[in-house]
Amino acid sequence: MKSMTTQEVQEYIKNNPEASLIDVRETEEVAAGKIPGAEHIPLGLLEFRLQDIDKSKEHIMVCRSGNRSGQATRFLEDRGYNVINMDGGMLDWEGDTE
């Protein structure tokens, strides 16, 4: 499984504004703040939203600490998606939120 630190993700999205981020936290967690531009797809709904995830793009998976996004990364990798887990999750995120 590919992974990036929160600092690497912050630098990556600064240099690649079109980067795709998918936040797999629950709705109430996202309401407290998410990375600007991240798409919210709760982990429990991921398998039902596969048609909404572009298989031709690379996606960075985000959660609170990196565990659920790791599960999402493995799930999507197994289905042929190009995904990266953000280690440390929003607990380690020091960038902007919306």
Tab-separated table of C-alpha atoms in Angstrom:
chain	number	residue	atom	x	y	z
A	1	MET	CA	0.000	0.000	0.000
A	2	LYS	CA	1.336	3.406	-0.977
A	3	SER	CA	1.231	6.081	1.696
A	4	MET	CA	2.195	9.716	2.293
A	5	THR	CA	2.634	11.731	5.452
A	6	THR	CA	0.316	14.668	6.047
A	7	GLN	CA	3.214	17.007	5.225
A	8	GLU	CA	3.818	15.208	1.909
A	9	VAL	CA	0.120	15.436	1.055
A	10	GLN	CA	0.072	19.140	1.893
A	11	GLU	CA	3.042	19.753	-0.429
A	12	TYR	CA	1.551	17.499	-3.124
A	13	ILE	CA	-1.811	19.295	-3.257
A	14	LYS	CA	-0.054	22.674	-3.249
A	15	ASN	CA	1.797	21.619	-6.419
A	16	ASN	CA	-1.130	19.627	-7.877
A	17	PRO	CA	-4.334	21.603	-7.245
A	18	GLU	CA	-6.341	19.060	-9.274
A	19	ALA	CA	-5.352	16.249	-6.874
A	20	SER	CA	-8.199	13.992	-5.776
A	21	LEU	CA	-8.706	13.533	-2.034
A	22	ILE	CA	-11.411	11.282	-0.627
A	23	ASP	CA	-12.333	11.704	3.042
A	24	VAL	CA	-13.822	8.472	4.418
A	25	ARG	CA	-14.759	9.801	7.882
A	26	GLU	CA	-18.322	9.974	9.149
A	27	THR	CA	-20.467	13.043	8.433
A	28	GLU	CA	-20.162	14.481	11.954
A	29	GLU	CA	-16.353	14.210	11.794
A	30	VAL	CA	-16.217	15.993	8.434
A	31	ALA	CA	-18.488	18.738	9.786
A	32	ALA	CA	-15.654	19.676	12.169
A	33	GLY	CA	-13.433	20.402	9.160
A	34	LYS	CA	-11.985	18.717	6.101
A	35	ILE	CA	-9.189	19.397	3.651
A	36	PRO	CA	-10.447	21.942	1.084
A	37	GLY	CA	-11.627	20.191	-2.073
A	38	ALA	CA	-11.733	16.707	-0.536
A	39	GLU	CA	-14.720	14.606	-1.560
A	40	HIS	CA	-16.609	13.057	1.345
A	41	ILE	CA	-17.475	9.366	0.936
A	42	PRO	CA	-17.949	7.637	4.325
A	43	LEU	CA	-16.096	4.309	4.537
A	44	GLY	CA	-19.362	2.399	4.954
A	45	LEU	CA	-20.649	3.775	1.641
A	46	LEU	CA	-17.450	3.351	-0.369
A	47	GLU	CA	-18.455	0.096	-2.047
A	48	PHE	CA	-21.734	1.708	-3.164
A	49	ARG	CA	-20.005	4.803	-4.582
A	50	LEU	CA	-17.365	3.132	-6.782
A	51	GLN	CA	-19.018	4.580	-9.893
A	52	ASP	CA	-18.260	8.069	-8.499
A	53	ILE	CA	-14.507	7.406	-8.259
A	54	ASP	CA	-12.541	7.945	-11.480
A	55	LYS	CA	-10.380	4.854	-12.021
A	56	SER	CA	-8.044	6.798	-14.329
A	57	LYS	CA	-6.975	9.201	-11.543
A	58	GLU	CA	-4.824	8.821	-8.457
A	59	HIS	CA	-6.705	9.365	-5.183
A	60	ILE	CA	-5.433	10.210	-1.698
A	61	MET	CA	-7.509	8.621	1.051
A	62	VAL	CA	-8.081	10.590	4.286
A	63	CYS	CA	-9.606	9.745	7.688
A	64	ARG	CA	-9.114	10.758	11.332
A	65	SER	CA	-5.927	8.805	12.107
A	66	GLY	CA	-5.040	6.772	8.998
A	67	ASN	CA	-6.711	3.468	9.916
A	68	ARG	CA	-10.003	3.770	8.025
A	69	SER	CA	-8.276	5.393	5.066
A	70	GLY	CA	-5.894	2.419	5.085
A	71	GLN	CA	-8.889	0.080	4.885
A	72	ALA	CA	-10.324	2.182	2.050
A	73	THR	CA	-6.965	2.164	0.255
A	74	ARG	CA	-6.738	-1.633	0.397
A	75	PHE	CA	-10.389	-1.986	-0.690
A	76	LEU	CA	-9.888	0.268	-3.723
A	77	GLU	CA	-6.463	-1.194	-4.605
A	78	ASP	CA	-8.072	-4.637	-4.742
A	79	ARG	CA	-10.480	-3.256	-7.338
A	80	GLY	CA	-7.779	-1.730	-9.536
A	81	TYR	CA	-7.792	1.880	-8.297
A	82	ASN	CA	-4.615	3.950	-7.931
A	83	VAL	CA	-4.779	5.118	-4.311
A	84	ILE	CA	-2.514	6.478	-1.574
A	85	ASN	CA	-3.195	6.406	2.175
A	86	MET	CA	-2.548	9.616	4.145
A	87	ASP	CA	-0.721	8.365	7.254
A	88	GLY	CA	-1.669	10.125	10.490
A	89	GLY	CA	-4.988	11.383	9.141
A	90	MET	CA	-6.624	14.609	10.195
A	91	LEU	CA	-5.113	14.272	13.697
A	92	ASP	CA	-1.725	15.101	12.125
A	93	TRP	CA	-3.020	17.542	9.481
A	94	GLU	CA	-1.649	21.069	9.933
A	95	GLY	CA	-2.931	22.562	6.689
A	96	ASP	CA	-6.104	24.464	5.885
A	97	THR	CA	-9.541	23.031	6.544
A	98	GLU	CA	-13.005	24.051	5.423
